[in-house]
PDB file of C-alpha atoms in Angstrom:
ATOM      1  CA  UNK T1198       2.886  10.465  -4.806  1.00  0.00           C
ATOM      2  CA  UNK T1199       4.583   9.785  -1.366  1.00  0.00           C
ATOM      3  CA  UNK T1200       6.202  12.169   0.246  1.00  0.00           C
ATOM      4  CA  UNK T1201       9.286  10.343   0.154  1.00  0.00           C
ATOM      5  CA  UNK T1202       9.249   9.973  -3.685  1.00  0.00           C
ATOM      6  CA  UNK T1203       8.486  13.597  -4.083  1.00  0.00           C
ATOM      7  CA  UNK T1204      10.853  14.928  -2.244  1.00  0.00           C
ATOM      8  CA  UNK T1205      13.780  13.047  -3.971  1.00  0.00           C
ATOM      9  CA  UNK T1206      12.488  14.000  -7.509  1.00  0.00           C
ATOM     10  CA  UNK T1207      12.535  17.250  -6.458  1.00  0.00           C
ATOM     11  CA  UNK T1208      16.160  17.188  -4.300  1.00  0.00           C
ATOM     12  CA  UNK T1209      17.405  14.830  -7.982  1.00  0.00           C
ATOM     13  CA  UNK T1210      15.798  17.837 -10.401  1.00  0.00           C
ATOM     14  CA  UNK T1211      17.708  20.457  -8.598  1.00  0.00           C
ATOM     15  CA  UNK T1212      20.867  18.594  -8.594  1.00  0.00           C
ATOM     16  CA  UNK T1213      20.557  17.883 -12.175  1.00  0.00           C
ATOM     17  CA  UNK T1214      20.295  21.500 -13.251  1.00  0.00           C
ATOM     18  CA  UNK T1215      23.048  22.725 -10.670  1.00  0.00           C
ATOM     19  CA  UNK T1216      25.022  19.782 -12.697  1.00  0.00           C
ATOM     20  CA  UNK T1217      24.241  20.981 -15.927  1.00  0.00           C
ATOM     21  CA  UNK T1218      24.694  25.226 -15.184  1.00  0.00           C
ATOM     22  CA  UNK T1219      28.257  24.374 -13.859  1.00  0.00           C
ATOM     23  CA  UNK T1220      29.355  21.634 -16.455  1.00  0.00           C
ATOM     24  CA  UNK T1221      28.541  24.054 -18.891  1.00  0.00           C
ATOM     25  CA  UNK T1222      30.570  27.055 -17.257  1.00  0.00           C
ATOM     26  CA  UNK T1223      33.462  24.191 -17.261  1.00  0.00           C
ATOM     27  CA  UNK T1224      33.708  23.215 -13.275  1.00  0.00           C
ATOM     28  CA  UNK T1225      32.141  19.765 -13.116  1.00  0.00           C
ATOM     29  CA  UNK T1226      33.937  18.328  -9.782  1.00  0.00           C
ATOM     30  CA  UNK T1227      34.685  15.120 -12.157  1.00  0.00           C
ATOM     31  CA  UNK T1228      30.702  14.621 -13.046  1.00  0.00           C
ATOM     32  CA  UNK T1229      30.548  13.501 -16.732  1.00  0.00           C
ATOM     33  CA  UNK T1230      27.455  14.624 -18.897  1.00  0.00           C
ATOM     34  CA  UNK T1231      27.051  11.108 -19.740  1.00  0.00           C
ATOM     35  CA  UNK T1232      26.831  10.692 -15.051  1.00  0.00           C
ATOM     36  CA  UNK T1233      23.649  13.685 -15.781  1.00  0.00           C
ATOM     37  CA  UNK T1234      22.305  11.764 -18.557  1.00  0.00           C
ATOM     38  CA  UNK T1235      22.354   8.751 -16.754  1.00  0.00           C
ATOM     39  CA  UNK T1236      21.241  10.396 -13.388  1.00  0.00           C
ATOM     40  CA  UNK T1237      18.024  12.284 -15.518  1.00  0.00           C
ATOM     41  CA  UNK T1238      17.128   8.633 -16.962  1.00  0.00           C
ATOM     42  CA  UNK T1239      16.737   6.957 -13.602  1.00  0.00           C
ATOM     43  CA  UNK T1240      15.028   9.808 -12.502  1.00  0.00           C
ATOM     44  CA  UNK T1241      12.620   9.643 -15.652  1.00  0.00           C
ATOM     45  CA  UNK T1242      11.843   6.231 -14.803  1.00  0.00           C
ATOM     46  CA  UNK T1243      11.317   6.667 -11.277  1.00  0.00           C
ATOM     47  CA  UNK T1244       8.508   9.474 -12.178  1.00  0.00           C
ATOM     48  CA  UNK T1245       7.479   6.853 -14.786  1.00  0.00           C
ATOM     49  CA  UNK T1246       7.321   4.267 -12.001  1.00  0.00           C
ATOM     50  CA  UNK T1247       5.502   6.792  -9.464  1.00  0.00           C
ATOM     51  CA  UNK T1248       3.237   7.349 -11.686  1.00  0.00           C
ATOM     52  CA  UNK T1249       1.290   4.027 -12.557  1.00  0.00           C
ATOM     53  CA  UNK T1250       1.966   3.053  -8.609  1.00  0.00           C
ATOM     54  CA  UNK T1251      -0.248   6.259  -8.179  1.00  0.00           C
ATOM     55  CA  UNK T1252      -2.815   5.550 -10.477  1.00  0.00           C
ATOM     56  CA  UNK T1253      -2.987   1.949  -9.100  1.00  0.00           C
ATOM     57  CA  UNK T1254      -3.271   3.358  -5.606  1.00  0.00           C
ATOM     58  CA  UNK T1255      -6.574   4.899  -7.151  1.00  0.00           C
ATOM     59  CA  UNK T1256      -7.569   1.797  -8.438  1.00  0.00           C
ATOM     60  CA  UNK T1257      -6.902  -0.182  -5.003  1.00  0.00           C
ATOM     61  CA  UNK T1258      -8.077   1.944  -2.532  1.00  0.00           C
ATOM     62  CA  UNK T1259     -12.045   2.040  -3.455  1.00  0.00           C
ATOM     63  CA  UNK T1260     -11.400  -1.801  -3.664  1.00  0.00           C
ATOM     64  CA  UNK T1261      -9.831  -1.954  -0.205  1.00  0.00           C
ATOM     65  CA  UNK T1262     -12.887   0.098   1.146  1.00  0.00           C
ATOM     66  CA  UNK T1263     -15.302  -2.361  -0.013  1.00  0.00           C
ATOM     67  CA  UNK T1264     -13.390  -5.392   0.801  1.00  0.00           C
ATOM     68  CA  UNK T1265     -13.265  -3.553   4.286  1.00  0.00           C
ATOM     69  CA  UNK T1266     -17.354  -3.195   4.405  1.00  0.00           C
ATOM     70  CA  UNK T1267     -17.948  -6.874   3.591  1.00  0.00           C
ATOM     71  CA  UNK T1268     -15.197  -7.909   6.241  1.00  0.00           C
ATOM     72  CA  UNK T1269     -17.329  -5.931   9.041  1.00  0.00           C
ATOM     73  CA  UNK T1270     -20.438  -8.243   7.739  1.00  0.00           C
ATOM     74  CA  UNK T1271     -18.873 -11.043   7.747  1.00  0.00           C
ATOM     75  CA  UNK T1272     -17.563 -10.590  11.130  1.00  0.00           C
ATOM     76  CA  UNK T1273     -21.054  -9.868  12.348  1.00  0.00           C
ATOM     77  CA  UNK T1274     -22.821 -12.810  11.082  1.00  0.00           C
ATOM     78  CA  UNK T1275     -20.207 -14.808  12.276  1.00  0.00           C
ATOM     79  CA  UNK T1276     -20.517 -13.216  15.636  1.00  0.00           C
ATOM     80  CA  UNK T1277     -23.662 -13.352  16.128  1.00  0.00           C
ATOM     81  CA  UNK T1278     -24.312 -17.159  14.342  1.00  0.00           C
ATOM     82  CA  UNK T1279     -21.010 -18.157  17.305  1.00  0.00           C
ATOM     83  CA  UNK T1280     -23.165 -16.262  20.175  1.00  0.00           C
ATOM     84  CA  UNK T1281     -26.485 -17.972  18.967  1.00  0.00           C
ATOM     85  CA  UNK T1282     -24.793 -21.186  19.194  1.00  0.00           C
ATOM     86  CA  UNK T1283     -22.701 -21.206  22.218  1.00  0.00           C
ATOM     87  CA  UNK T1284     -26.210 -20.066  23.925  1.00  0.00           C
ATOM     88  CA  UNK T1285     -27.895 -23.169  22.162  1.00  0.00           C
ATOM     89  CA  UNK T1286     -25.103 -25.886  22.719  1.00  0.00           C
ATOM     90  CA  UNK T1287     -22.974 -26.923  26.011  1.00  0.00           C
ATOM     91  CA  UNK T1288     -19.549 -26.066  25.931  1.00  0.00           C
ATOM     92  CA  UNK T1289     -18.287 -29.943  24.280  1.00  0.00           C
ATOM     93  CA  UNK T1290     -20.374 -29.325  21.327  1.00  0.00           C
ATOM     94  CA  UNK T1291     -19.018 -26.055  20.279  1.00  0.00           C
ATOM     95  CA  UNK T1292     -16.013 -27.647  18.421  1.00  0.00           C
ATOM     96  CA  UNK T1293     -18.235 -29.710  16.137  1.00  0.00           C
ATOM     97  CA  UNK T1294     -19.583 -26.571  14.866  1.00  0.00           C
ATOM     98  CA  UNK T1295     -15.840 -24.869  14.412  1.00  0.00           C
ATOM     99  CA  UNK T1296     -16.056 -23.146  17.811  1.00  0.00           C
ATOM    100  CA  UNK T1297     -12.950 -23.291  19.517  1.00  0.00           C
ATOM    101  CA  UNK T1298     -13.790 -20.705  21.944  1.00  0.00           C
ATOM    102  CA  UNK T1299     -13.290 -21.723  25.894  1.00  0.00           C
ATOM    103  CA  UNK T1300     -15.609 -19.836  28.262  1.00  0.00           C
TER     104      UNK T1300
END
């Protein structure tokens, strides 16, 4: 859960039972149940919400490691297939093997 998120389900909790204690006691400040209600649904669905994004975070992120590790190796073999042909080729043939580097 972010930070973020977190801390507004907490602040939105809090307000909702301060809401509740006083409506009850009769000193609402113009706050209808029906505003808590309302208020305690989007905050229901936001946990809902938070929830599968965190569960998909834990599905992503071993993903986005190895995506990350086969990057790196592509990166090498490319660097080192570039460097073994800009050492084998002049400079006018690099293009033709989709080398656009410029010493």
């Amino acid at each position: 859960m972010s930070k973020t998120v977190e801390t507004q389900i907490e602040k939105s909790r809090n307000l909702i039972g301060g809401l509740r204690k006083h409506l009850e006691s009769g000193v609402g400040g113009g706050i209808t149940p029906s505003d808590i209600d309302n208020m305690e649904a989007q905050l229901k669905a936001l946990e809902t919400v938070n929830a599968e994004c965190d569960r998909l975070r834990e599905e992503l992120s071993p993903k986005v490691k190895e995506m990350n590790r086969i990057l790196d190796e592509v990166k090498a073999v490319y660097a080192a297939e570039k460097k073994t042909l800009k050492g084998y080729y002049p400079q006018e043939k690099w293009l033709e093997y989709g080398i656009p580097d410029k010493r």
